[in-house]
Structures are given as structure tokens and as C-alpha cells.
């Protein structure tokens, strides 16, 4: 059973209750309950294979796309059951956007990458302004404003990842899920992503999966430690890293296993 240390009460933006996910007959996560507060950054940490990505993907129904995946328990977004009949997973993913480990821009121009989502959603406002705003929010505008119509694939890896963040922001989401967003990047590009996450939480709720404890300590307000499919401990990041309540958390953060 997870120990939760004064995670703020009140309505959570996202909430899992007794959530288990199975791939075929084996459980990847078991009985996880967690609340994600608004305008905060929450990090999921734990050794490889402990279920961080699986848990993350439940929050925008990405596991629906994994053959053989099945969930038990509840996931709520602002109080509404995300898995209720009639809920459109495409709309869920618009509100709860996702950024993946490897930057995956479309083989299109920088502009078209950002304009793509709003266009399919029938956006009727000023698309140029939306593209600029999204690129500014992703801290990329100054680097690309003079070459918006060049291929996104010519950008560096770090720029491509910020472009993917701009693309996610362009559909005006509420939450961003990030699955190891900097693990394929060099240290300078990583720092830009971390600075950006810090800025983003003013307007968005962010959940980040990271295998880097240093990164979790730098960017997150709350940290959840998972181990073998269970949520072991969840609380304010400074407490988790300085004064964890559970022995296994301490063993992990002090590097005794991992
Ligand atoms: P983490 O993100 O912490 O590395 P994952 O959520 O990726 O962990 O994986 C948790 C467990 O679920 C692992 O045992 C992994 O092998 C298994 N798993 C993950 N994705 C799949 C999948 N698509 N099919 C079958 N098993 C999977």
C-alpha cells in the first residue's frame, strides 16, 4: 500500500483508483491509487519495467492501442470516468496530450507539424497566431521563426522534441504526459526541456516518467516511486528525496538497487 504524504486535497486533475493493468494474464501494475494535482509537475520514478509508462498511458487511454492490454479499476479526469462508455479516446488525448521518448515529428514543415492538430479539429481562429503561440510556449519560436516552412526533420533532436511539445500544446490541452522526454537528448537539450517543463506548469499539469532521479528532483513538485508494478510511495519531491518514509524508496534513491 502506497504511503501518501500530504499531497494536496481537493479535486485532482487526474486520479487513478485501485488501478491494475494486465498485458495478457500478467499484471504490469497492481492496485494503484494516485491523485494528480493541478498546475504541478508529478514525476514517476522507479527501475525499468516497474510500470511507470503503463501507468502514464492509462491517463490518456494510450493503453487502448496496445493489443492484449486490459485495465481494472477507475481513472478519472476532473471527476469524470475516462473509461466510461461513450467517452471518445480521441477527445481524451486532445485534452491530455502526450510527448514520447523519441521525438517523432511528422515529415512535414515545422509550421505544418504544429498546425496539423488544430486543422483536424476544425480550428477557426488565426492559425498563424496559434502556431506562433505554441512555438513560443515550447521555447522554440526564436530558433525557427525564419524557417517555419522548412522540414521539421532538419531540426536537431532537442528542437524536434520541443516541436513535439509545441504540437501537443497547439490543440490546447489541459495536461501533458511526458514519457522520458529527454532521455534521447544531450545534456544541453535536456536542460532546455527541463526549463520548459518548469514554465509549462504555470498553465498545464504535467506528468513525467523519468529514469533519472536527478531529473525528477529538479523538475517535479511531487514524486511517485513505483516498484514491481506497485506504487510504493508518493509525496512532495523534496521529502521523497530527503526523508522517504518507506525503506524501499530510500534504498532506491540512495542507489542500493535500480
Ligand atoms: P517502465 O515504464 O517502468 O519501464 P513499463 O510500464 O514499460 O515499465 O512495463 C511494465 C511491465 O509491463 C514490464 O514487465 C513490461 O515488460 C510489461 N509491458 C509493457 N508494455 C507491454 C506490452 N505492450 N506488452 C506486453 N507487456 C508489456
PDB file of C-alpha atoms and ligand atoms in Angstrom:
ATOM      1  CA  UNK A   1       0.000   0.000   0.000  1.00  0.00           C
ATOM      2  CA  UNK A   2       1.429   3.372  -1.000  1.00  0.00           C
ATOM      3  CA  UNK A   3       2.218   5.981   1.561  1.00  0.00           C
ATOM      4  CA  UNK A   4       0.941   9.402   0.518  1.00  0.00           C
ATOM      5  CA  UNK A   5       2.440  12.343   2.344  1.00  0.00           C
ATOM      6  CA  UNK A   6       0.302  15.491   2.300  1.00  0.00           C
ATOM      7  CA  UNK A   7      -0.431  15.539  -1.410  1.00  0.00           C
ATOM      8  CA  UNK A   8      -2.901  18.428  -1.637  1.00  0.00           C
ATOM      9  CA  UNK A   9      -6.548  17.549  -1.062  1.00  0.00           C
ATOM     10  CA  UNK A  10      -9.366  18.871  -3.227  1.00  0.00           C
ATOM     11  CA  UNK A  11     -10.224  17.821  -6.717  1.00  0.00           C
ATOM     12  CA  UNK A  12      -7.412  16.194  -8.586  1.00  0.00           C
ATOM     13  CA  UNK A  13      -6.994  16.807 -12.306  1.00  0.00           C
ATOM     14  CA  UNK A  14      -6.363  13.116 -12.789  1.00  0.00           C
ATOM     15  CA  UNK A  15      -6.971  10.311 -10.389  1.00  0.00           C
ATOM     16  CA  UNK A  16      -6.475   6.564 -10.502  1.00  0.00           C
ATOM     17  CA  UNK A  17      -8.271   4.354  -8.034  1.00  0.00           C
ATOM     18  CA  UNK A  18      -7.337   0.726  -7.461  1.00  0.00           C
ATOM     19  CA  UNK A  19      -5.945   0.648 -10.969  1.00  0.00           C
ATOM     20  CA  UNK A  20      -4.439  -2.529 -12.356  1.00  0.00           C
ATOM     21  CA  UNK A  21      -3.274  -3.118 -15.915  1.00  0.00           C
ATOM     22  CA  UNK A  22      -2.786  -6.559 -17.442  1.00  0.00           C
ATOM     23  CA  UNK A  23      -0.952  -7.477 -20.606  1.00  0.00           C
ATOM     24  CA  UNK A  24      -2.498 -10.856 -21.354  1.00  0.00           C
ATOM     25  CA  UNK A  25      -2.637 -12.596 -17.991  1.00  0.00           C
ATOM     26  CA  UNK A  26       0.243 -10.812 -16.243  1.00  0.00           C
ATOM     27  CA  UNK A  27      -0.293  -7.649 -14.249  1.00  0.00           C
ATOM     28  CA  UNK A  28       2.080  -4.775 -15.117  1.00  0.00           C
ATOM     29  CA  UNK A  29       0.659  -2.523 -12.391  1.00  0.00           C
ATOM     30  CA  UNK A  30      -1.436  -3.548  -9.419  1.00  0.00           C
ATOM     31  CA  UNK A  31      -3.980  -1.669  -7.375  1.00  0.00           C
ATOM     32  CA  UNK A  32      -2.549   1.800  -7.796  1.00  0.00           C
ATOM     33  CA  UNK A  33      -4.383   4.803  -6.352  1.00  0.00           C
ATOM     34  CA  UNK A  34      -2.927   8.236  -7.032  1.00  0.00           C
ATOM     35  CA  UNK A  35      -4.172  11.812  -7.370  1.00  0.00           C
ATOM     36  CA  UNK A  36      -2.506  14.334  -9.659  1.00  0.00           C
ATOM     37  CA  UNK A  37      -2.873  17.969  -8.527  1.00  0.00           C
ATOM     38  CA  UNK A  38      -3.432  20.866 -10.913  1.00  0.00           C
ATOM     39  CA  UNK A  39      -0.579  23.021 -12.257  1.00  0.00           C
ATOM     40  CA  UNK A  40       2.047  20.827 -10.733  1.00  0.00           C
ATOM     41  CA  UNK A  41       4.687  18.528 -12.145  1.00  0.00           C
ATOM     42  CA  UNK A  42       4.456  14.938 -10.953  1.00  0.00           C
ATOM     43  CA  UNK A  43       7.340  12.547 -11.668  1.00  0.00           C
ATOM     44  CA  UNK A  44       7.034   8.758 -11.849  1.00  0.00           C
ATOM     45  CA  UNK A  45      10.314   7.091 -10.918  1.00  0.00           C
ATOM     46  CA  UNK A  46      11.426   3.511 -10.388  1.00  0.00           C
ATOM     47  CA  UNK A  47      13.537   0.830 -12.017  1.00  0.00           C
ATOM     48  CA  UNK A  48      12.987  -0.217 -15.608  1.00  0.00           C
ATOM     49  CA  UNK A  49       9.901  -2.396 -16.045  1.00  0.00           C
ATOM     50  CA  UNK A  50       8.207  -1.279 -12.814  1.00  0.00           C
ATOM     51  CA  UNK A  51       5.152   0.055 -14.677  1.00  0.00           C
ATOM     52  CA  UNK A  52       5.789   3.803 -14.999  1.00  0.00           C
ATOM     53  CA  UNK A  53       4.867   4.041 -18.685  1.00  0.00           C
ATOM     54  CA  UNK A  54       1.936   1.693 -18.254  1.00  0.00           C
ATOM     55  CA  UNK A  55       0.506   3.913 -15.518  1.00  0.00           C
ATOM     56  CA  UNK A  56       1.173   7.058 -17.552  1.00  0.00           C
ATOM     57  CA  UNK A  57      -0.584   5.647 -20.610  1.00  0.00           C
ATOM     58  CA  UNK A  58      -3.759   4.950 -18.599  1.00  0.00           C
ATOM     59  CA  UNK A  59      -4.217   8.676 -18.142  1.00  0.00           C
ATOM     60  CA  UNK A  60      -4.970   9.297 -21.815  1.00  0.00           C
ATOM     61  CA  UNK A  61      -6.104   5.850 -22.858  1.00  0.00           C
ATOM     62  CA  UNK A  62      -2.977   5.109 -24.850  1.00  0.00           C
ATOM     63  CA  UNK A  63      -3.078   1.542 -23.500  1.00  0.00           C
ATOM     64  CA  UNK A  64      -6.230   1.095 -25.598  1.00  0.00           C
ATOM     65  CA  UNK A  65      -3.847   0.908 -28.540  1.00  0.00           C
ATOM     66  CA  UNK A  66      -1.775  -1.912 -27.015  1.00  0.00           C
ATOM     67  CA  UNK A  67      -3.092  -5.333 -28.107  1.00  0.00           C
ATOM     68  CA  UNK A  68      -3.975  -7.518 -25.120  1.00  0.00           C
ATOM     69  CA  UNK A  69      -3.915  -4.667 -22.586  1.00  0.00           C
ATOM     70  CA  UNK A  70      -6.799  -4.595 -20.109  1.00  0.00           C
ATOM     71  CA  UNK A  71      -7.451  -2.346 -17.149  1.00  0.00           C
ATOM     72  CA  UNK A  72      -9.281  -2.817 -13.873  1.00  0.00           C
ATOM     73  CA  UNK A  73     -10.210  -0.014 -11.512  1.00  0.00           C
ATOM     74  CA  UNK A  74     -11.011   3.601 -12.286  1.00  0.00           C
ATOM     75  CA  UNK A  75      -9.283   6.548 -13.911  1.00  0.00           C
ATOM     76  CA  UNK A  76     -10.955   9.927 -13.575  1.00  0.00           C
ATOM     77  CA  UNK A  77     -10.254  13.229 -15.287  1.00  0.00           C
ATOM     78  CA  UNK A  78     -11.669  16.173 -13.360  1.00  0.00           C
ATOM     79  CA  UNK A  79     -14.049  13.747 -11.710  1.00  0.00           C
ATOM     80  CA  UNK A  80     -15.273  12.079 -14.925  1.00  0.00           C
ATOM     81  CA  UNK A  81     -14.635   8.392 -15.633  1.00  0.00           C
ATOM     82  CA  UNK A  82     -12.206   8.316 -18.571  1.00  0.00           C
ATOM     83  CA  UNK A  83     -13.219   4.766 -19.463  1.00  0.00           C
ATOM     84  CA  UNK A  84     -16.995   5.209 -19.338  1.00  0.00           C
ATOM     85  CA  UNK A  85     -18.925   4.025 -22.400  1.00  0.00           C
ATOM     86  CA  UNK A  86     -19.299   6.891 -24.838  1.00  0.00           C
ATOM     87  CA  UNK A  87     -16.057   8.629 -23.892  1.00  0.00           C
ATOM     88  CA  UNK A  88     -14.151   9.369 -27.101  1.00  0.00           C
ATOM     89  CA  UNK A  89     -10.475   8.424 -26.672  1.00  0.00           C
ATOM     90  CA  UNK A  90      -9.500  10.926 -29.366  1.00  0.00           C
ATOM     91  CA  UNK A  91     -11.029  13.751 -27.348  1.00  0.00           C
ATOM     92  CA  UNK A  92      -9.331  12.379 -24.214  1.00  0.00           C
ATOM     93  CA  UNK A  93      -5.972  12.565 -25.989  1.00  0.00           C
ATOM     94  CA  UNK A  94      -6.633  16.112 -27.124  1.00  0.00           C
ATOM     95  CA  UNK A  95      -7.144  17.264 -23.552  1.00  0.00           C
ATOM     96  CA  UNK A  96      -4.441  15.038 -22.160  1.00  0.00           C
ATOM     97  CA  UNK A  97      -1.581  15.271 -24.628  1.00  0.00           C
ATOM     98  CA  UNK A  98       1.488  13.078 -24.815  1.00  0.00           C
ATOM     99  CA  UNK A  99       5.158  13.545 -25.629  1.00  0.00           C
ATOM    100  CA  UNK A 100       7.222  10.422 -26.267  1.00  0.00           C
ATOM    101  CA  UNK A 101      10.774   9.375 -25.591  1.00  0.00           C
ATOM    102  CA  UNK A 102      11.949   9.741 -29.177  1.00  0.00           C
ATOM    103  CA  UNK A 103      10.984  12.972 -30.889  1.00  0.00           C
ATOM    104  CA  UNK A 104       8.528  11.951 -33.601  1.00  0.00           C
ATOM    105  CA  UNK A 105       7.763  14.980 -35.791  1.00  0.00           C
ATOM    106  CA  UNK A 106       5.757  14.345 -38.939  1.00  0.00           C
ATOM    107  CA  UNK A 107       7.781  14.512 -42.181  1.00  0.00           C
ATOM    108  CA  UNK A 108       6.285  17.916 -42.881  1.00  0.00           C
ATOM    109  CA  UNK A 109       7.306  21.526 -42.333  1.00  0.00           C
ATOM    110  CA  UNK A 110       7.747  22.986 -38.856  1.00  0.00           C
ATOM    111  CA  UNK A 111       4.586  25.026 -39.383  1.00  0.00           C
ATOM    112  CA  UNK A 112       2.540  22.053 -40.580  1.00  0.00           C
ATOM    113  CA  UNK A 113       3.585  19.945 -37.610  1.00  0.00           C
ATOM    114  CA  UNK A 114       2.076  22.478 -35.243  1.00  0.00           C
ATOM    115  CA  UNK A 115      -0.936  23.351 -37.434  1.00  0.00           C
ATOM    116  CA  UNK A 116      -1.867  19.701 -38.030  1.00  0.00           C
ATOM    117  CA  UNK A 117      -3.872  19.043 -34.853  1.00  0.00           C
ATOM    118  CA  UNK A 118      -5.821  22.320 -34.854  1.00  0.00           C
ATOM    119  CA  UNK A 119      -6.639  21.803 -38.547  1.00  0.00           C
ATOM    120  CA  UNK A 120      -8.131  18.347 -37.991  1.00  0.00           C
ATOM    121  CA  UNK A 121     -10.071  19.709 -35.042  1.00  0.00           C
ATOM    122  CA  UNK A 122     -11.566  22.346 -37.346  1.00  0.00           C
ATOM    123  CA  UNK A 123      -9.846  25.291 -35.644  1.00  0.00           C
ATOM    124  CA  UNK A 124     -11.417  28.504 -36.895  1.00  0.00           C
ATOM    125  CA  UNK A 125      -9.203  31.126 -35.299  1.00  0.00           C
ATOM    126  CA  UNK A 126      -5.972  32.646 -36.606  1.00  0.00           C
ATOM    127  CA  UNK A 127      -3.830  29.593 -37.320  1.00  0.00           C
ATOM    128  CA  UNK A 128      -0.615  31.604 -37.815  1.00  0.00           C
ATOM    129  CA  UNK A 129      -1.066  33.145 -34.377  1.00  0.00           C
ATOM    130  CA  UNK A 130      -1.770  29.752 -32.816  1.00  0.00           C
ATOM    131  CA  UNK A 131       1.350  28.247 -34.400  1.00  0.00           C
ATOM    132  CA  UNK A 132       3.459  31.150 -33.140  1.00  0.00           C
ATOM    133  CA  UNK A 133       1.985  30.975 -29.643  1.00  0.00           C
ATOM    134  CA  UNK A 134       2.543  27.215 -29.426  1.00  0.00           C
ATOM    135  CA  UNK A 135       6.135  27.520 -30.631  1.00  0.00           C
ATOM    136  CA  UNK A 136       6.762  30.318 -28.133  1.00  0.00           C
ATOM    137  CA  UNK A 137       5.289  28.239 -25.312  1.00  0.00           C
ATOM    138  CA  UNK A 138       7.614  25.421 -26.304  1.00  0.00           C
ATOM    139  CA  UNK A 139      10.594  27.826 -26.239  1.00  0.00           C
ATOM    140  CA  UNK A 140      11.310  27.152 -29.916  1.00  0.00           C
ATOM    141  CA  UNK A 141       9.981  30.218 -31.734  1.00  0.00           C
ATOM    142  CA  UNK A 142      13.216  32.229 -31.679  1.00  0.00           C
ATOM    143  CA  UNK A 143      15.120  29.348 -33.238  1.00  0.00           C
ATOM    144  CA  UNK A 144      12.685  28.594 -36.061  1.00  0.00           C
ATOM    145  CA  UNK A 145      10.672  31.738 -36.827  1.00  0.00           C
ATOM    146  CA  UNK A 146      12.643  32.385 -40.024  1.00  0.00           C
ATOM    147  CA  UNK A 147      12.260  28.844 -41.359  1.00  0.00           C
ATOM    148  CA  UNK A 148       8.758  27.760 -40.490  1.00  0.00           C
ATOM    149  CA  UNK A 149       8.244  26.178 -43.895  1.00  0.00           C
ATOM    150  CA  UNK A 150      11.368  24.052 -43.812  1.00  0.00           C
ATOM    151  CA  UNK A 151      11.251  20.386 -42.911  1.00  0.00           C
ATOM    152  CA  UNK A 152      10.917  19.553 -39.224  1.00  0.00           C
ATOM    153  CA  UNK A 153      13.285  16.645 -39.815  1.00  0.00           C
ATOM    154  CA  UNK A 154      16.171  19.093 -40.345  1.00  0.00           C
ATOM    155  CA  UNK A 155      15.938  20.257 -36.736  1.00  0.00           C
ATOM    156  CA  UNK A 156      18.223  18.903 -34.002  1.00  0.00           C
ATOM    157  CA  UNK A 157      16.878  16.206 -31.690  1.00  0.00           C
ATOM    158  CA  UNK A 158      16.262  18.700 -28.907  1.00  0.00           C
ATOM    159  CA  UNK A 159      14.492  21.092 -31.259  1.00  0.00           C
ATOM    160  CA  UNK A 160      12.392  18.230 -32.627  1.00  0.00           C
ATOM    161  CA  UNK A 161      11.337  17.329 -29.092  1.00  0.00           C
ATOM    162  CA  UNK A 162      10.332  20.942 -28.378  1.00  0.00           C
ATOM    163  CA  UNK A 163       8.451  20.911 -31.692  1.00  0.00           C
ATOM    164  CA  UNK A 164       6.566  17.821 -30.493  1.00  0.00           C
ATOM    165  CA  UNK A 165       5.726  19.719 -27.324  1.00  0.00           C
ATOM    166  CA  UNK A 166       4.517  22.684 -29.431  1.00  0.00           C
ATOM    167  CA  UNK A 167       2.434  20.248 -31.484  1.00  0.00           C
ATOM    168  CA  UNK A 168       0.874  18.879 -28.297  1.00  0.00           C
ATOM    169  CA  UNK A 169       0.182  22.402 -26.993  1.00  0.00           C
ATOM    170  CA  UNK A 170      -1.420  23.571 -30.253  1.00  0.00           C
ATOM    171  CA  UNK A 171      -4.605  21.613 -29.560  1.00  0.00           C
ATOM    172  CA  UNK A 172      -4.943  23.465 -26.264  1.00  0.00           C
ATOM    173  CA  UNK A 173      -4.677  20.566 -23.832  1.00  0.00           C
ATOM    174  CA  UNK A 174      -5.085  20.663 -20.075  1.00  0.00           C
ATOM    175  CA  UNK A 175      -2.492  18.038 -19.146  1.00  0.00           C
ATOM    176  CA  UNK A 176       0.766  16.899 -20.741  1.00  0.00           C
ATOM    177  CA  UNK A 177       2.064  13.377 -20.237  1.00  0.00           C
ATOM    178  CA  UNK A 178       5.772  13.032 -20.946  1.00  0.00           C
ATOM    179  CA  UNK A 179       7.380   9.613 -21.234  1.00  0.00           C
ATOM    180  CA  UNK A 180      11.128  10.078 -20.691  1.00  0.00           C
ATOM    181  CA  UNK A 181      11.059  13.192 -22.893  1.00  0.00           C
ATOM    182  CA  UNK A 182      14.763  13.933 -22.564  1.00  0.00           C
ATOM    183  CA  UNK A 183      16.326  10.503 -22.437  1.00  0.00           C
ATOM    184  CA  UNK A 184      17.351  10.598 -26.101  1.00  0.00           C
ATOM    185  CA  UNK A 185      18.840  14.112 -25.809  1.00  0.00           C
ATOM    186  CA  UNK A 186      22.227  15.593 -24.929  1.00  0.00           C
ATOM    187  CA  UNK A 187      22.668  17.498 -21.635  1.00  0.00           C
ATOM    188  CA  UNK A 188      22.088  20.978 -23.094  1.00  0.00           C
ATOM    189  CA  UNK A 189      18.939  19.911 -24.927  1.00  0.00           C
ATOM    190  CA  UNK A 190      17.830  18.131 -21.748  1.00  0.00           C
ATOM    191  CA  UNK A 191      18.245  21.285 -19.728  1.00  0.00           C
ATOM    192  CA  UNK A 192      16.107  23.219 -22.201  1.00  0.00           C
ATOM    193  CA  UNK A 193      13.350  20.633 -21.842  1.00  0.00           C
ATOM    194  CA  UNK A 194      13.609  20.797 -18.045  1.00  0.00           C
ATOM    195  CA  UNK A 195      13.440  24.610 -18.073  1.00  0.00           C
ATOM    196  CA  UNK A 196      10.444  24.350 -20.345  1.00  0.00           C
ATOM    197  CA  UNK A 197       8.633  21.917 -18.031  1.00  0.00           C
ATOM    198  CA  UNK A 198       9.107  24.425 -15.232  1.00  0.00           C
ATOM    199  CA  UNK A 199       7.438  27.123 -17.361  1.00  0.00           C
ATOM    200  CA  UNK A 200       4.658  24.844 -18.566  1.00  0.00           C
ATOM    201  CA  UNK A 201       3.314  24.107 -15.117  1.00  0.00           C
ATOM    202  CA  UNK A 202       2.083  27.696 -14.871  1.00  0.00           C
ATOM    203  CA  UNK A 203      -0.579  26.755 -17.418  1.00  0.00           C
ATOM    204  CA  UNK A 204      -0.646  22.963 -17.503  1.00  0.00           C
ATOM    205  CA  UNK A 205      -0.489  19.923 -15.304  1.00  0.00           C
ATOM    206  CA  UNK A 206       2.494  17.766 -16.262  1.00  0.00           C
ATOM    207  CA  UNK A 207       3.270  14.122 -15.515  1.00  0.00           C
ATOM    208  CA  UNK A 208       6.750  12.986 -16.430  1.00  0.00           C
ATOM    209  CA  UNK A 209       8.170   9.484 -16.444  1.00  0.00           C
ATOM    210  CA  UNK A 210      11.898   9.568 -15.931  1.00  0.00           C
ATOM    211  CA  UNK A 211      14.607   7.053 -15.138  1.00  0.00           C
ATOM    212  CA  UNK A 212      16.754   9.938 -13.884  1.00  0.00           C
ATOM    213  CA  UNK A 213      16.284  10.671 -10.213  1.00  0.00           C
ATOM    214  CA  UNK A 214      18.233  13.910 -10.640  1.00  0.00           C
ATOM    215  CA  UNK A 215      15.748  14.990 -13.273  1.00  0.00           C
ATOM    216  CA  UNK A 216      12.788  14.113 -11.061  1.00  0.00           C
ATOM    217  CA  UNK A 217      14.371  16.104  -8.222  1.00  0.00           C
ATOM    218  CA  UNK A 218      14.981  19.101 -10.497  1.00  0.00           C
ATOM    219  CA  UNK A 219      11.644  19.372 -12.274  1.00  0.00           C
ATOM    220  CA  UNK A 220       8.905  17.853 -10.170  1.00  0.00           C
ATOM    221  CA  UNK A 221       6.794  19.029  -7.255  1.00  0.00           C
ATOM    222  CA  UNK A 222       5.588  15.522  -6.390  1.00  0.00           C
ATOM    223  CA  UNK A 223       7.252  12.193  -6.949  1.00  0.00           C
ATOM    224  CA  UNK A 224       5.719   8.738  -7.137  1.00  0.00           C
ATOM    225  CA  UNK A 225       8.051   5.785  -6.653  1.00  0.00           C
ATOM    226  CA  UNK A 226       6.920   2.578  -8.315  1.00  0.00           C
ATOM    227  CA  UNK A 227       8.438  -0.829  -7.813  1.00  0.00           C
ATOM    228  CA  UNK A 228       7.372  -4.082  -9.463  1.00  0.00           C
ATOM    229  CA  UNK A 229       4.012  -2.701 -10.520  1.00  0.00           C
ATOM    230  CA  UNK A 230       3.117  -1.157  -7.186  1.00  0.00           C
ATOM    231  CA  UNK A 231       3.068   2.438  -6.024  1.00  0.00           C
ATOM    232  CA  UNK A 232       5.374   2.342  -3.043  1.00  0.00           C
ATOM    233  CA  UNK A 233       5.429   5.984  -2.013  1.00  0.00           C
ATOM    234  CA  UNK A 234       4.056   9.286  -3.283  1.00  0.00           C
ATOM    235  CA  UNK A 235       4.621  12.735  -1.873  1.00  0.00           C
ATOM    236  CA  UNK A 236       6.373  16.096  -2.213  1.00  0.00           C
ATOM    237  CA  UNK A 237       9.597  15.612  -4.159  1.00  0.00           C
ATOM    238  CA  UNK A 238      11.825  17.220  -1.525  1.00  0.00           C
ATOM    239  CA  UNK A 239      10.501  14.829   1.115  1.00  0.00           C
ATOM    240  CA  UNK A 240      10.754  11.750  -1.091  1.00  0.00           C
ATOM    241  CA  UNK A 241      14.396  12.571  -1.802  1.00  0.00           C
ATOM    242  CA  UNK A 242      15.447  13.699   1.661  1.00  0.00           C
ATOM    243  CA  UNK A 243      13.201  11.856   4.041  1.00  0.00           C
ATOM    244  CA  UNK A 244      11.319   8.968   2.451  1.00  0.00           C
ATOM    245  CA  UNK A 245       9.051   7.035   4.741  1.00  0.00           C
ATOM    246  CA  UNK A 246       9.420   3.671   3.110  1.00  0.00           C
ATOM    247  CA  UNK A 247      12.648   1.749   3.333  1.00  0.00           C
ATOM    248  CA  UNK A 248      12.456   0.557  -0.283  1.00  0.00           C
ATOM    249  CA  UNK A 249      12.204   4.148  -1.531  1.00  0.00           C
ATOM    250  CA  UNK A 250      15.269   5.066   0.434  1.00  0.00           C
ATOM    251  CA  UNK A 251      17.160   2.061  -0.907  1.00  0.00           C
ATOM    252  CA  UNK A 252      16.286   3.126  -4.461  1.00  0.00           C
ATOM    253  CA  UNK A 253      17.089   6.812  -4.161  1.00  0.00           C
ATOM    254  CA  UNK A 254      20.366   6.110  -2.426  1.00  0.00           C
ATOM    255  CA  UNK A 255      21.316   3.780  -5.270  1.00  0.00           C
ATOM    256  CA  UNK A 256      21.231   0.498  -3.395  1.00  0.00           C
ATOM    257  CA  UNK A 257      19.299  -1.040  -6.282  1.00  0.00           C
ATOM    258  CA  UNK A 258      17.891   0.117  -9.562  1.00  0.00           C
TER     259      UNK A 258
HETATM  260  P1  LIG B   1       8.579   1.143 -17.103  1.00  0.00           P
HETATM  261  O1  LIG B   1       7.962   2.283 -17.830  1.00  0.00           O
HETATM  262  O2  LIG B   1       8.681   1.375 -15.633  1.00  0.00           O
HETATM  263  O3  LIG B   1       9.902   0.714 -17.685  1.00  0.00           O
HETATM  264  P2  LIG B   1       6.508  -0.457 -18.361  1.00  0.00           P
HETATM  265  O4  LIG B   1       5.219   0.149 -17.993  1.00  0.00           O
HETATM  266  O5  LIG B   1       7.064  -0.164 -19.713  1.00  0.00           O
HETATM  267  O6  LIG B   1       7.598  -0.118 -17.235  1.00  0.00           O
HETATM  268  O7  LIG B   1       6.401  -2.038 -18.225  1.00  0.00           O
HETATM  269  C1  LIG B   1       5.847  -2.671 -17.083  1.00  0.00           C
HETATM  270  C2  LIG B   1       5.742  -4.169 -17.360  1.00  0.00           C
HETATM  271  O8  LIG B   1       4.804  -4.416 -18.399  1.00  0.00           O
HETATM  272  C3  LIG B   1       7.048  -4.794 -17.819  1.00  0.00           C
HETATM  273  O9  LIG B   1       7.129  -6.095 -17.284  1.00  0.00           O
HETATM  274  C4  LIG B   1       6.892  -4.852 -19.316  1.00  0.00           C
HETATM  275  O10 LIG B   1       7.644  -5.904 -19.859  1.00  0.00           O
HETATM  276  C5  LIG B   1       5.402  -5.081 -19.483  1.00  0.00           C
HETATM  277  N1  LIG B   1       4.910  -4.461 -20.737  1.00  0.00           N
HETATM  278  C6  LIG B   1       4.987  -3.162 -21.074  1.00  0.00           C
HETATM  279  N2  LIG B   1       4.422  -2.938 -22.283  1.00  0.00           N
HETATM  280  C7  LIG B   1       3.980  -4.152 -22.716  1.00  0.00           C
HETATM  281  C8  LIG B   1       3.297  -4.591 -23.892  1.00  0.00           C
HETATM  282  N3  LIG B   1       2.956  -3.746 -24.876  1.00  0.00           N
HETATM  283  N4  LIG B   1       3.003  -5.917 -23.986  1.00  0.00           N
HETATM  284  C9  LIG B   1       3.330  -6.782 -23.005  1.00  0.00           C
HETATM  285  N5  LIG B   1       3.972  -6.422 -21.869  1.00  0.00           N
HETATM  286  C10 LIG B   1       4.289  -5.127 -21.723  1.00  0.00           C
END
